[in-house]
Coordinates of C-alpha atoms and ligand atoms in Angstrom, one line a residue:
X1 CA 13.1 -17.2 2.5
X2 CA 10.1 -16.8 0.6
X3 CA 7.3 -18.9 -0.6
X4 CA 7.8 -21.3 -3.6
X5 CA 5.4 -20.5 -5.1
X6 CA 5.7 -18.2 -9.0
X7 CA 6.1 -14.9 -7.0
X8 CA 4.0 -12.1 -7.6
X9 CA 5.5 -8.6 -9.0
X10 CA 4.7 -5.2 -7.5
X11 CA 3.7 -4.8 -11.3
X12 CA 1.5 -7.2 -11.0
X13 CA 0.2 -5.9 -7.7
X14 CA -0.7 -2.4 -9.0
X15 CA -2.4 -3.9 -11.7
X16 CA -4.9 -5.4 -9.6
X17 CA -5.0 -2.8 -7.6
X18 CA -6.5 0.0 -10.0
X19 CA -8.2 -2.6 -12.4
X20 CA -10.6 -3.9 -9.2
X21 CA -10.9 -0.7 -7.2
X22 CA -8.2 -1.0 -4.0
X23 CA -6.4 2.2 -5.4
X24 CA -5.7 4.7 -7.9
X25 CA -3.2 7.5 -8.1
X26 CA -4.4 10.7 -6.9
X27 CA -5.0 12.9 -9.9
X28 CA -4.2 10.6 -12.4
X29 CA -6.4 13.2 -15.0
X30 CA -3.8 15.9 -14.4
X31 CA -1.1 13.3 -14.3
X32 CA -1.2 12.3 -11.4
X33 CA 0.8 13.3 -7.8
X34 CA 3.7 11.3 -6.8
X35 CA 3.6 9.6 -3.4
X36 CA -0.6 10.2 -3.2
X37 CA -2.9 7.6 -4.0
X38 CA -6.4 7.5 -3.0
X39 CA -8.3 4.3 -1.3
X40 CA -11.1 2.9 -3.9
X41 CA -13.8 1.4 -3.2
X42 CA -12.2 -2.1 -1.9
X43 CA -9.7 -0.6 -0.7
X44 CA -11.7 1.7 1.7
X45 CA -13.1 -1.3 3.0
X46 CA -10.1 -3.2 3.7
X47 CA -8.6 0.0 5.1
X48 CA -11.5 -0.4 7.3
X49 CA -11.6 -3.9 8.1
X50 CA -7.6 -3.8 9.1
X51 CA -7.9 -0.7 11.5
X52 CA -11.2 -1.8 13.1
X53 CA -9.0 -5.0 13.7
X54 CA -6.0 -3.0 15.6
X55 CA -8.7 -1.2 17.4
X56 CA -10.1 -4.3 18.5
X57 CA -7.0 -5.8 19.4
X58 CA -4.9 -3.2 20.9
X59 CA -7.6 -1.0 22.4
X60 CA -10.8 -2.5 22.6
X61 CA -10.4 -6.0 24.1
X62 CA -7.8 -4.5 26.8
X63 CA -8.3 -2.5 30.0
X64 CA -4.6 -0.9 30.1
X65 CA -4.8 1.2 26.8
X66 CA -6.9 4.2 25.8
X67 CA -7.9 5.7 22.6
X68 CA -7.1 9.1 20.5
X69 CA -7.3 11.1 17.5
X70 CA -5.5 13.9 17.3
X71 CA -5.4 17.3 15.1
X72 CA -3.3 16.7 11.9
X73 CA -2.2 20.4 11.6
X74 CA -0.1 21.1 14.8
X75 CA 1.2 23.8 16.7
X76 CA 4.8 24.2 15.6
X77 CA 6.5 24.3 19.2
X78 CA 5.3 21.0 19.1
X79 CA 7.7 20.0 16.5
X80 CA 10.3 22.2 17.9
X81 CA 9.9 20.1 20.9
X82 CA 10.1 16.8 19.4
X83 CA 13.2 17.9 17.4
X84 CA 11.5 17.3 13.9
X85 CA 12.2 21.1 12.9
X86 CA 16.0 20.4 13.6
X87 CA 16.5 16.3 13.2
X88 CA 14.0 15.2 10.4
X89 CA 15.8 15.2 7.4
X90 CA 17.1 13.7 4.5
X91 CA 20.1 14.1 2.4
X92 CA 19.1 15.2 -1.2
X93 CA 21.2 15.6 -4.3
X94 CA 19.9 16.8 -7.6
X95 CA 21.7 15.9 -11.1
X96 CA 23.3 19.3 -12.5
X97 CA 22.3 18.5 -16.0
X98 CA 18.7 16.6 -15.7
X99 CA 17.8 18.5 -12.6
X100 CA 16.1 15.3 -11.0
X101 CA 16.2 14.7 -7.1
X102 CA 17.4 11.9 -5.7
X103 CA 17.6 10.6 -1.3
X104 CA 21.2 10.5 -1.2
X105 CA 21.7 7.5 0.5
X106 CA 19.2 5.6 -1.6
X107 CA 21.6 5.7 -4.5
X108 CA 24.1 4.5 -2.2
X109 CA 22.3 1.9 -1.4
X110 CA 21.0 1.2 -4.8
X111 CA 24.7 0.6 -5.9
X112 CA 25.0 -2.1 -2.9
X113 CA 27.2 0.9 -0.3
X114 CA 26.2 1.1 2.9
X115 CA 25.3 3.8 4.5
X116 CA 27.2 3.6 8.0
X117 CA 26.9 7.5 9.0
X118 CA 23.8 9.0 8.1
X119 CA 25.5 12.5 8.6
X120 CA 26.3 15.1 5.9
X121 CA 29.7 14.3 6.0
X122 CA 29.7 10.8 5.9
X123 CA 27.2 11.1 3.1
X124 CA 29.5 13.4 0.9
X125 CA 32.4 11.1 1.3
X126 CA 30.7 8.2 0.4
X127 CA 29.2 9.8 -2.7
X128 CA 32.4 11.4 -3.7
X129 CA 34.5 7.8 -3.4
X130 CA 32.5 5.8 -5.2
X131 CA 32.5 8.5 -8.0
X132 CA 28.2 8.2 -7.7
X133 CA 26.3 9.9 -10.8
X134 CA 22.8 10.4 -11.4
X135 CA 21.6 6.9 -12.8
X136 CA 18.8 8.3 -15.5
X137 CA 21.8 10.5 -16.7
X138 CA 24.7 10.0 -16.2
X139 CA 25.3 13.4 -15.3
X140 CA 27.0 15.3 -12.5
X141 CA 25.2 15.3 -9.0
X142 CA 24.9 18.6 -6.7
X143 CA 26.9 18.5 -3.5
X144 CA 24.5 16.9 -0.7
X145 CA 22.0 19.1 1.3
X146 CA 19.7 18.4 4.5
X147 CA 16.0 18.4 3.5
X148 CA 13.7 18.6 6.3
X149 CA 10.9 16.1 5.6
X150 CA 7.9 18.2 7.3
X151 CA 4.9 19.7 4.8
X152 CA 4.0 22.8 6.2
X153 CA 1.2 25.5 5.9
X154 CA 0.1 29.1 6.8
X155 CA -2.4 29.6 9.3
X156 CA -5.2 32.0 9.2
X157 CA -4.7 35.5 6.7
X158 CA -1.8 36.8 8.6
X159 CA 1.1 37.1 5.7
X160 CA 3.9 39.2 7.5
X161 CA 5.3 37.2 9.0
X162 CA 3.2 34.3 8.8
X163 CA 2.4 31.5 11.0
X164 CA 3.9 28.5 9.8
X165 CA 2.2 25.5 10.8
X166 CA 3.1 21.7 10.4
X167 CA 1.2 18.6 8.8
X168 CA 1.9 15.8 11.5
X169 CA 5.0 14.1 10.3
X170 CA 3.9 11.2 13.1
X171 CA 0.7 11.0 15.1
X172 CA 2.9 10.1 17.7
X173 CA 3.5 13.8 18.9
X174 CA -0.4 14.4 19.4
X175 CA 0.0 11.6 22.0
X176 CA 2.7 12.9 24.1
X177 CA 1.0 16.7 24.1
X178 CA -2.1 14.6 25.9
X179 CA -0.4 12.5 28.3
X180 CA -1.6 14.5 31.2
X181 CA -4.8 15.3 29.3
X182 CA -5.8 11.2 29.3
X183 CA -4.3 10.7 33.1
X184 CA -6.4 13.8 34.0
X185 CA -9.6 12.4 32.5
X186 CA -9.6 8.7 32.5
X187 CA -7.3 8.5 35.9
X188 CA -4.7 6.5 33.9
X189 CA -1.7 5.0 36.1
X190 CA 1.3 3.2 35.1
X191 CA 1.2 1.1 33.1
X192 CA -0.9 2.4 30.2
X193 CA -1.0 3.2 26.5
X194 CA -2.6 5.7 24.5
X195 CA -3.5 4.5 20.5
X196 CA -4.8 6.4 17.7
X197 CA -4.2 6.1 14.0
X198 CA -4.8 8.4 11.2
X199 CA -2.7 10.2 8.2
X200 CA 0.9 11.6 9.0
X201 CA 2.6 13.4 5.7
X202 CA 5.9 13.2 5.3
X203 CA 7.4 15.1 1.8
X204 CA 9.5 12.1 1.0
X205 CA 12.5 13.5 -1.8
X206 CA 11.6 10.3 -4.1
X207 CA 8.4 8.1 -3.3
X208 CA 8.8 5.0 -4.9
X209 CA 7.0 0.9 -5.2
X210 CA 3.2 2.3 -5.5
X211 CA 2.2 2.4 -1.7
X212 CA 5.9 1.1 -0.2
X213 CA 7.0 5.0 0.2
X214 CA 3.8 7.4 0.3
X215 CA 4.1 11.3 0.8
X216 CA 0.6 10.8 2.7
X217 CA -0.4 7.7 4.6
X218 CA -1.6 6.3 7.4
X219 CA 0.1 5.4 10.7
X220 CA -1.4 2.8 13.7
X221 CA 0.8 4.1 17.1
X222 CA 0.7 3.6 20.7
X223 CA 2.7 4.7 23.1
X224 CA 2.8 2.5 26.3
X225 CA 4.4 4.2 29.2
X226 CA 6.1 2.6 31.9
X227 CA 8.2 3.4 34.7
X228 CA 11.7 3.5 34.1
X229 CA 12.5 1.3 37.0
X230 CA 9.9 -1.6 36.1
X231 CA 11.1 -2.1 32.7
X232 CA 11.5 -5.7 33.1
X233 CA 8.4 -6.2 35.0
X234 CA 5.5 -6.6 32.0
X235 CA 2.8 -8.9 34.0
X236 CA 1.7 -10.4 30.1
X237 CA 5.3 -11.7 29.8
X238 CA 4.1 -15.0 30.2
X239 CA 1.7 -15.0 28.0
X240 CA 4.4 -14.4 25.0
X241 CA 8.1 -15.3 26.6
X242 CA 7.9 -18.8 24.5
X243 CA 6.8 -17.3 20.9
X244 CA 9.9 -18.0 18.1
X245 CA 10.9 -14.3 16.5
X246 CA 13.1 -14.0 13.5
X247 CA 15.6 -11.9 14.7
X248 CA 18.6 -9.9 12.9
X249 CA 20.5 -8.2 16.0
X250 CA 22.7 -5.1 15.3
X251 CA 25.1 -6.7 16.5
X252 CA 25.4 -9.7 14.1
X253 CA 24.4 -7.0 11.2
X254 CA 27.4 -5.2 12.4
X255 CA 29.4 -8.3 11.6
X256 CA 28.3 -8.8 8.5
X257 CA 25.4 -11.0 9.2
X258 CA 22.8 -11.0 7.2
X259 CA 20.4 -14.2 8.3
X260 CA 18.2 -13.9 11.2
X261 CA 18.5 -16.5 13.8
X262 CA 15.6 -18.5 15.7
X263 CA 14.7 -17.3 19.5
X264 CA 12.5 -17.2 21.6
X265 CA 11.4 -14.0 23.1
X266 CA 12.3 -15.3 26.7
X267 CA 15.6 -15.7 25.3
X268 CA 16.3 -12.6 23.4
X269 CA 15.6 -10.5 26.8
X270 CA 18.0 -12.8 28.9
X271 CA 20.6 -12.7 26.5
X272 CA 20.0 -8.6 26.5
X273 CA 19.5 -8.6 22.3
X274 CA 16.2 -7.3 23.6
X275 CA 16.6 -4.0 25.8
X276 CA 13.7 -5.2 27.8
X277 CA 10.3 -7.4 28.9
X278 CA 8.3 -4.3 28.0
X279 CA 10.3 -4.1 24.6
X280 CA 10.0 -7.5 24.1
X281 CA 6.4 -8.2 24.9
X282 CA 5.1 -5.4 22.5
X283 CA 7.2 -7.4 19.4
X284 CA 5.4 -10.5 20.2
X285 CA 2.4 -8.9 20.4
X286 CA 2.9 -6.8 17.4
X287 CA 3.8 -9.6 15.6
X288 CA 1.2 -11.8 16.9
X289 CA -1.6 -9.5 15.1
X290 CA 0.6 -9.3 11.7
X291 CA -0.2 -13.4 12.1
X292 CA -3.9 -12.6 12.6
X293 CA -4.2 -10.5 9.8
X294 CA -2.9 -12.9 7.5
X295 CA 0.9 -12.5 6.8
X296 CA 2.6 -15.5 7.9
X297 CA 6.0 -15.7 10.3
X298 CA 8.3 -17.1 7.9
X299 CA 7.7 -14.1 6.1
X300 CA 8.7 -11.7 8.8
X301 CA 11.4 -10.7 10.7
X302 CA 12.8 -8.1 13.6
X303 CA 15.8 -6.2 13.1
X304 CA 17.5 -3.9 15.2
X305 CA 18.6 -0.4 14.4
X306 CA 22.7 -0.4 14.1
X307 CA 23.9 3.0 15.8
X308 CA 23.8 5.0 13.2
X309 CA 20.4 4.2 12.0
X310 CA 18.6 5.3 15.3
X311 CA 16.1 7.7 15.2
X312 CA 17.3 11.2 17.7
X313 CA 14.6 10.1 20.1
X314 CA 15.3 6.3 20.4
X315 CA 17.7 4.2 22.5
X316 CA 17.0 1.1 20.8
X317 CA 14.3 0.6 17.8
X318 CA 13.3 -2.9 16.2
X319 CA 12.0 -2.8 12.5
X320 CA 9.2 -5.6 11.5
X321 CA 10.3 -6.6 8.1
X322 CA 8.4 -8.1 5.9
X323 CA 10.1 -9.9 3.2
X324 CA 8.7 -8.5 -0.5
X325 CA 10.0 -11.0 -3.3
X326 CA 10.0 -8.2 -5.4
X327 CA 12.2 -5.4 -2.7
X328 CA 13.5 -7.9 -0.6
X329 CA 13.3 -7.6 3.3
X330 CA 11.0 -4.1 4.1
X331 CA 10.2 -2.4 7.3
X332 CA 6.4 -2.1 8.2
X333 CA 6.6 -1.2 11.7
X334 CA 8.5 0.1 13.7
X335 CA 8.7 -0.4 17.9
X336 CA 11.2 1.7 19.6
X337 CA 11.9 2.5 22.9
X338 CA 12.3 6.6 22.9
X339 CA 12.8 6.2 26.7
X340 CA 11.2 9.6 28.2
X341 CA 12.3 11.9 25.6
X342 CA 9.4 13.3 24.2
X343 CA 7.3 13.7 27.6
X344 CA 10.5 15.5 28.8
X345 CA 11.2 17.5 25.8
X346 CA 7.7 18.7 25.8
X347 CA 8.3 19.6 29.8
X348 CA 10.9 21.5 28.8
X349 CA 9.2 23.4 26.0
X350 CA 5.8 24.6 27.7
X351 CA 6.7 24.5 31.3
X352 CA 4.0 21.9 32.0
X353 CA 5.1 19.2 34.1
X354 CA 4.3 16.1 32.6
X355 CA 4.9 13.5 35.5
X356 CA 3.1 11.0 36.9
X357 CA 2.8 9.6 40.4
X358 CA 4.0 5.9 40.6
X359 CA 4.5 3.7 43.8
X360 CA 4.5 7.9 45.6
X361 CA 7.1 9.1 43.4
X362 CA 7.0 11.6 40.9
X363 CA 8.2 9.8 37.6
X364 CA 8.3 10.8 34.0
X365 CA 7.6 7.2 32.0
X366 CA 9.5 5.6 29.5
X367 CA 7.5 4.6 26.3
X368 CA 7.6 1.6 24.1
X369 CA 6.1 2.6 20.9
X370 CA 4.8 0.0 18.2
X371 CA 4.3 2.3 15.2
X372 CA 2.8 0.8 12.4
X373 CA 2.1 2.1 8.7
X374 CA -1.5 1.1 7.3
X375 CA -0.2 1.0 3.3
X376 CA 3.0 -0.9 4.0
X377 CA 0.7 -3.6 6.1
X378 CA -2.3 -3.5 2.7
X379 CA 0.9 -3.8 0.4
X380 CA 2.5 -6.9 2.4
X381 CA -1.0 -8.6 2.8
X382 CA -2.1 -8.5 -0.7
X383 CA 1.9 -9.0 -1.5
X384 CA 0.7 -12.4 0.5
X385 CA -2.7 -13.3 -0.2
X386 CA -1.7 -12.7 -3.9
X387 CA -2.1 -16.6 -5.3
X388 CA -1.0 -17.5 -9.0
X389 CA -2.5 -21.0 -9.4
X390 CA -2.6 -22.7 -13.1
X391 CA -5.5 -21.8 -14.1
X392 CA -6.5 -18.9 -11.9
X393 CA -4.9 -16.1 -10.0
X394 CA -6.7 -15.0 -6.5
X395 CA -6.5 -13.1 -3.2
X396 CA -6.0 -15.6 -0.7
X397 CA -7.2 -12.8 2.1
X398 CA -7.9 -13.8 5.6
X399 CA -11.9 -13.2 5.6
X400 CA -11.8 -11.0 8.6
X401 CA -10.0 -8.2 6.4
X402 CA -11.5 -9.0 2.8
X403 CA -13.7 -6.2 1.7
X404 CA -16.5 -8.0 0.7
X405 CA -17.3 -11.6 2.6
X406 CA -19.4 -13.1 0.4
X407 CA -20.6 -12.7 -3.2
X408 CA -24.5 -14.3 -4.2
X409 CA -25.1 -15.1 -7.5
X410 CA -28.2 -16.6 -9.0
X411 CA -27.4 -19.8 -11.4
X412 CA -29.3 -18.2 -14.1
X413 CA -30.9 -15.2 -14.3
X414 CA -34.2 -16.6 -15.1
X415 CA -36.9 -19.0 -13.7
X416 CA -37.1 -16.9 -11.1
X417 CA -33.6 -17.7 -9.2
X418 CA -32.4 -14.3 -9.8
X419 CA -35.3 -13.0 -7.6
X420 CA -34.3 -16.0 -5.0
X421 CA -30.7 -15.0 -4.9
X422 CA -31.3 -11.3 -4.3
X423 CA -33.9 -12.4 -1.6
X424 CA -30.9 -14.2 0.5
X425 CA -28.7 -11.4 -0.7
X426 CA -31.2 -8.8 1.4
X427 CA -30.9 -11.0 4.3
X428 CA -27.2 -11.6 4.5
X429 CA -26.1 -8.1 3.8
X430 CA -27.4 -6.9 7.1
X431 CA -25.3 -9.1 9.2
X432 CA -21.9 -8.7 6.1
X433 CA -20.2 -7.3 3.2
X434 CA -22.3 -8.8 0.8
X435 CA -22.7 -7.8 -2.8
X436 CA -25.1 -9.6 -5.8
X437 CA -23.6 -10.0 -9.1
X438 CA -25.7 -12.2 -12.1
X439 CA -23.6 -10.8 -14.8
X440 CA -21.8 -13.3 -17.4
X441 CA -21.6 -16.8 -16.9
X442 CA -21.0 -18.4 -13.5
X443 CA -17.3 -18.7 -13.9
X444 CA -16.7 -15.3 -14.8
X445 CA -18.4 -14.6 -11.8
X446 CA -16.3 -16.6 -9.3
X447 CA -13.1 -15.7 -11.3
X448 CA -13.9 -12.1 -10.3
X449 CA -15.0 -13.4 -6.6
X450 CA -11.2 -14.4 -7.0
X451 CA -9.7 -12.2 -7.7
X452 CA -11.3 -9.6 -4.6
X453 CA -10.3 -12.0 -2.0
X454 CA -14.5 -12.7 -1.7
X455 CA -14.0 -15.9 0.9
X456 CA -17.4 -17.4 0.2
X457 CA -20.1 -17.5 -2.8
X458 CA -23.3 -18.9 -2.0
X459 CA -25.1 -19.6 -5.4
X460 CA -28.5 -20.1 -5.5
X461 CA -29.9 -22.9 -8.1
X462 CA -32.9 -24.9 -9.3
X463 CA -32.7 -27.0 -6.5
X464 CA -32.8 -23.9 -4.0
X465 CA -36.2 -23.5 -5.2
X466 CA -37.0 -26.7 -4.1
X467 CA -35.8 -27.8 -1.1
X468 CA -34.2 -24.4 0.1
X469 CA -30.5 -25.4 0.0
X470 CA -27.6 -23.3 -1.5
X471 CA -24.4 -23.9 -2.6
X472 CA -21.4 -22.0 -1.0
X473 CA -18.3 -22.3 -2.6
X474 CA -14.8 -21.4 -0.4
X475 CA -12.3 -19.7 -2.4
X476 CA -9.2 -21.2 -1.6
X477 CA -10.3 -24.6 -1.9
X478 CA -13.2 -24.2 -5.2
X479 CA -15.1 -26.8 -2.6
X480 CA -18.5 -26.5 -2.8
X481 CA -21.1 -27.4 -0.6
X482 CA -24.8 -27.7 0.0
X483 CA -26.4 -26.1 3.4
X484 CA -29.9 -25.1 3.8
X485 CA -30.4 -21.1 3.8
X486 CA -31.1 -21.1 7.1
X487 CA -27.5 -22.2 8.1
X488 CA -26.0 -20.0 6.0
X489 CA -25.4 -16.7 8.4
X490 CA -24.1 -18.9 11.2
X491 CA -21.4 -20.6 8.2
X492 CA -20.4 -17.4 7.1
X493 CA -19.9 -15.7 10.9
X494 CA -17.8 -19.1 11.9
X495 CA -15.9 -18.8 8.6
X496 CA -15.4 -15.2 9.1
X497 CA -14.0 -15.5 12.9
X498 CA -12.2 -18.1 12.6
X499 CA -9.6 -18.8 15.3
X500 CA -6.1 -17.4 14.2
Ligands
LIG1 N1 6.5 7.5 15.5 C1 7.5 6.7 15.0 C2 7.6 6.7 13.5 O1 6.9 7.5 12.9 P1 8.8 5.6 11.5 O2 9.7 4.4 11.4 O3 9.3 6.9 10.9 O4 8.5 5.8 13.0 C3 6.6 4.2 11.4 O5 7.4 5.3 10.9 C4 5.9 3.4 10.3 O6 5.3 4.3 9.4 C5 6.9 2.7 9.4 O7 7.3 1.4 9.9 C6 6.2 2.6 8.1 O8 5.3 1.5 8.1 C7 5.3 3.8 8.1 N2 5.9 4.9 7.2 C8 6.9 5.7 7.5 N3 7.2 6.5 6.4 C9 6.4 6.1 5.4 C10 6.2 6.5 4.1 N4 6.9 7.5 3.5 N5 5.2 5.9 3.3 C11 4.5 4.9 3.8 N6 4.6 4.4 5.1 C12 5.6 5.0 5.9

């Protein structure tokens, strides 16, 4: 799968991405922090524009799902709780004579083994069996060790001993601690989500393709709760039981399957490759906003978790891959169902109970969790927007996430068109993303439009002057067209809301 078009390079990719502003490594001065990059000026904005879309669509246009933003430094019973202290780890190995690190079961992997037991001991045997060395090297590796993935800090002056505190490794946690905060105050009942988004640190042992595997970045989560006993009663199942998923089962991966298969949702819950409707409708819907936001279905598949994948909280977990032409298929979201672990966990921990009341019972919920990760999303939608045409190479963005929306240029800079053009530009950029560029020649100008994923350019000409028409050129077409100025805001806002 794939599009047949000349596929783009991560290189490529990362180009782009410093030279116009989306991102630069963090530090680059000092040389630079591996697994840290920091949002540039585009790329703030499209950060922006994609989480002010999830918001929109998972929290604001519903009535079942409430918003949250939790502390990023946590109190550590909380991750005793969750089982991060004890269950979030990796398996490192370091090379005895170059001393670099390597995840152990990413060299497996990189040398085409699978990694069936993601245990110590199934790790060892399969590094000592297929004789595995360190690839920059050649050299001896160490025996395998757990690595716990948490960043933590000290809190306050104390030194002996001090109070170790934890960077959220999820922001997932900070949801379940507030459960019976958000049914207190907003008199939530079953069913209900709670959504927030915001960084999550996770001190990956080798970060790797630019903003694929960061050491800081940005998750999207909800957690919907749901009584255990109405699992398979979701009232929006309609709305999503006939939508066509990709879908790699465990099952068929277990037999050596590698190609998803065609379904429809209806049919992956009746057939039981889907645990549940709940389970079920939050893939669709999931996947329905990856469409929105630009990347397109042929591109993207679910797979489940095999056994021995599964995360210690989850009974069964889907992965939304996307499919990289230069990685292959990638997760960039993940929607498990952790059943009520966490809420009773955390019951356990503190001694709060953390119940609800559902049809007069006492029930702790069940929670379907679509967790997604902000950079993996930017890296698969500029991964699919990036368009290498004959003679020019551009962003092929969906204008409700491109930073800027439109670019205004005057012809000329002279005969007074420039003042013309920044006259419109004043009264467009109240209403959108608007910036004014009469630099270089008029093609430079659009190239560079281009090449930022700028949807529409209106130019303004001699002819503006005289009967008060501009041209607005769309990007992914190079048509142009003439509208008088006073049409343009309602063009753009049509253009820019488009129905997807
Ligand atoms: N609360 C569930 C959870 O955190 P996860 O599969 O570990 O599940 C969810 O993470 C999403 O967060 C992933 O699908 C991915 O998009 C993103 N993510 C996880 N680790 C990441 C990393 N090191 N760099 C960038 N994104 C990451």
């Amino acid at each position: 799968m794939g599009r047949a078009q000349k596929m783009v390079t991560l290189d490529e990719i990362t180009e782009l991405c410093t030279r116009r502003g989306f991102f630069y490594q963090t530090g680059k001065i000092y040389g630079g922090l591996s697994g840290f990059y920091d949002y540039g000026p585009l790329g703030v904005d499209l950060m922006k524009n994609i989480l002010d879309d999830w918001w929109w669509y998972f929290v604001e246009r519903r009535d079942d799902i409430y918003g949250l933003s939790g502390s990023i430094i946590t109190h550590p019973k909380v991750w005793e709780a969750s089982g991060h202290v004890e269950s979030f780890i990796d398996y490192i190995v370091v090379c005895q004579k170059c001393g670099t690190e390597y995840r152990a079961d990413h060299l497996l992997e990189d040398l085409g083994v699978k990694v069936e037991q993601y245990t110590l001991e199934g790790i060892k045997t399969l590094l000592r069996s297929h004789n595995v060395r360190c690839p920059a090297c050649g050299g001896e590796l160490s025996e395998p060790r757990a690595f716990n993935l948490m960043f933590s800090t000290n809190l306050g002056p104390k030194k002996s001993p001090p109070f170790i505190v934890y960077l959220r490794p999820e922001t997932a946690q900070l949801i379940f601690v507030n459960f019976k905060n958000v049914v207190f105050s907003m008199g939530a009942t079953l069913p209900f989500g709670i959504a927030q988004y915001g960084k999550a640190f996770r001190n990956e042992i080798s970060p790797r393709n630019f903003l694929f595997r960061l050491r800081e970045f940005i998750q999207m989560e909800i957690e919907y709760f749901v009584n255990p006993k109405k699992l398979n009663d979701c009232p929006y199942f309609d709305e999503i039981k006939d939508i066509e998923i990709n879908l790699l089962s465990a099952e068929d991966q277990e037999k050596g399957l590698e190609q998803a298969r065609k379904i429809k949702v209806e049919d992956a819950v009746t057939s039981g490759l889907i645990g549940s409707e709940w389970h079920a409708y939050w893939i669709a819907e999931s996947l329905r906003w990856l469409w929105r936001i630009g990347l397109s279905p042929q591109n993207l598949r679910v797979r489940e978790h095999i056994k021995s994948e599964l995360a210690h909280y989850a009974q069964q977990t889907f992965d939304v891959e996307y499919y990289f032409p230069y990685m292959g298929w990638k997760e960039i979201e993940g929607i498990s169902n952790r059943t009520d672990f966490d809420l009773r966990r955390h019951q356990e921990h503190s001694g709060e109970p953390l119940h609800i009341v559902d049809d007069g019972e006492k029930v702790i919920p069940y929670v379907i969790e679509p967790s997604f990760g902000l950079e993996r999303i930017i890296l698969a939608v500029l991964t699919e927007a990036y368009t290498i045409e004959e003679k020019r190479t551009y962003l092929r963005l969906k204008p409700r996430i491109a930073p800027f929306k439109v670019a205004v240029f005057p012809l000329v800079k002279r005969d007074g068109l420039d003042t013309l053009a920044r006259k419109i530009y004043n009264e467009l950029r109240d209403r959108f993303r608007a910036y004014y560029d009469e630099d270089g020649s008029i093609g430079k100008r659009y190239a560079k439009a281009d090449e930022i994923g700028v949807p529409f350019c209106v130019t303004v000409d001699g002819q503006t002057a005289t009967d008060g028409t501009v041209t607005v050129r769309y990007r992914d077409t190079r048509q142009q067209v003439r509208v008088p100025r006073e049409h343009l805001a309602e063009l753009l806002h049509n253009g820019i809301e488009e129905k997807s």
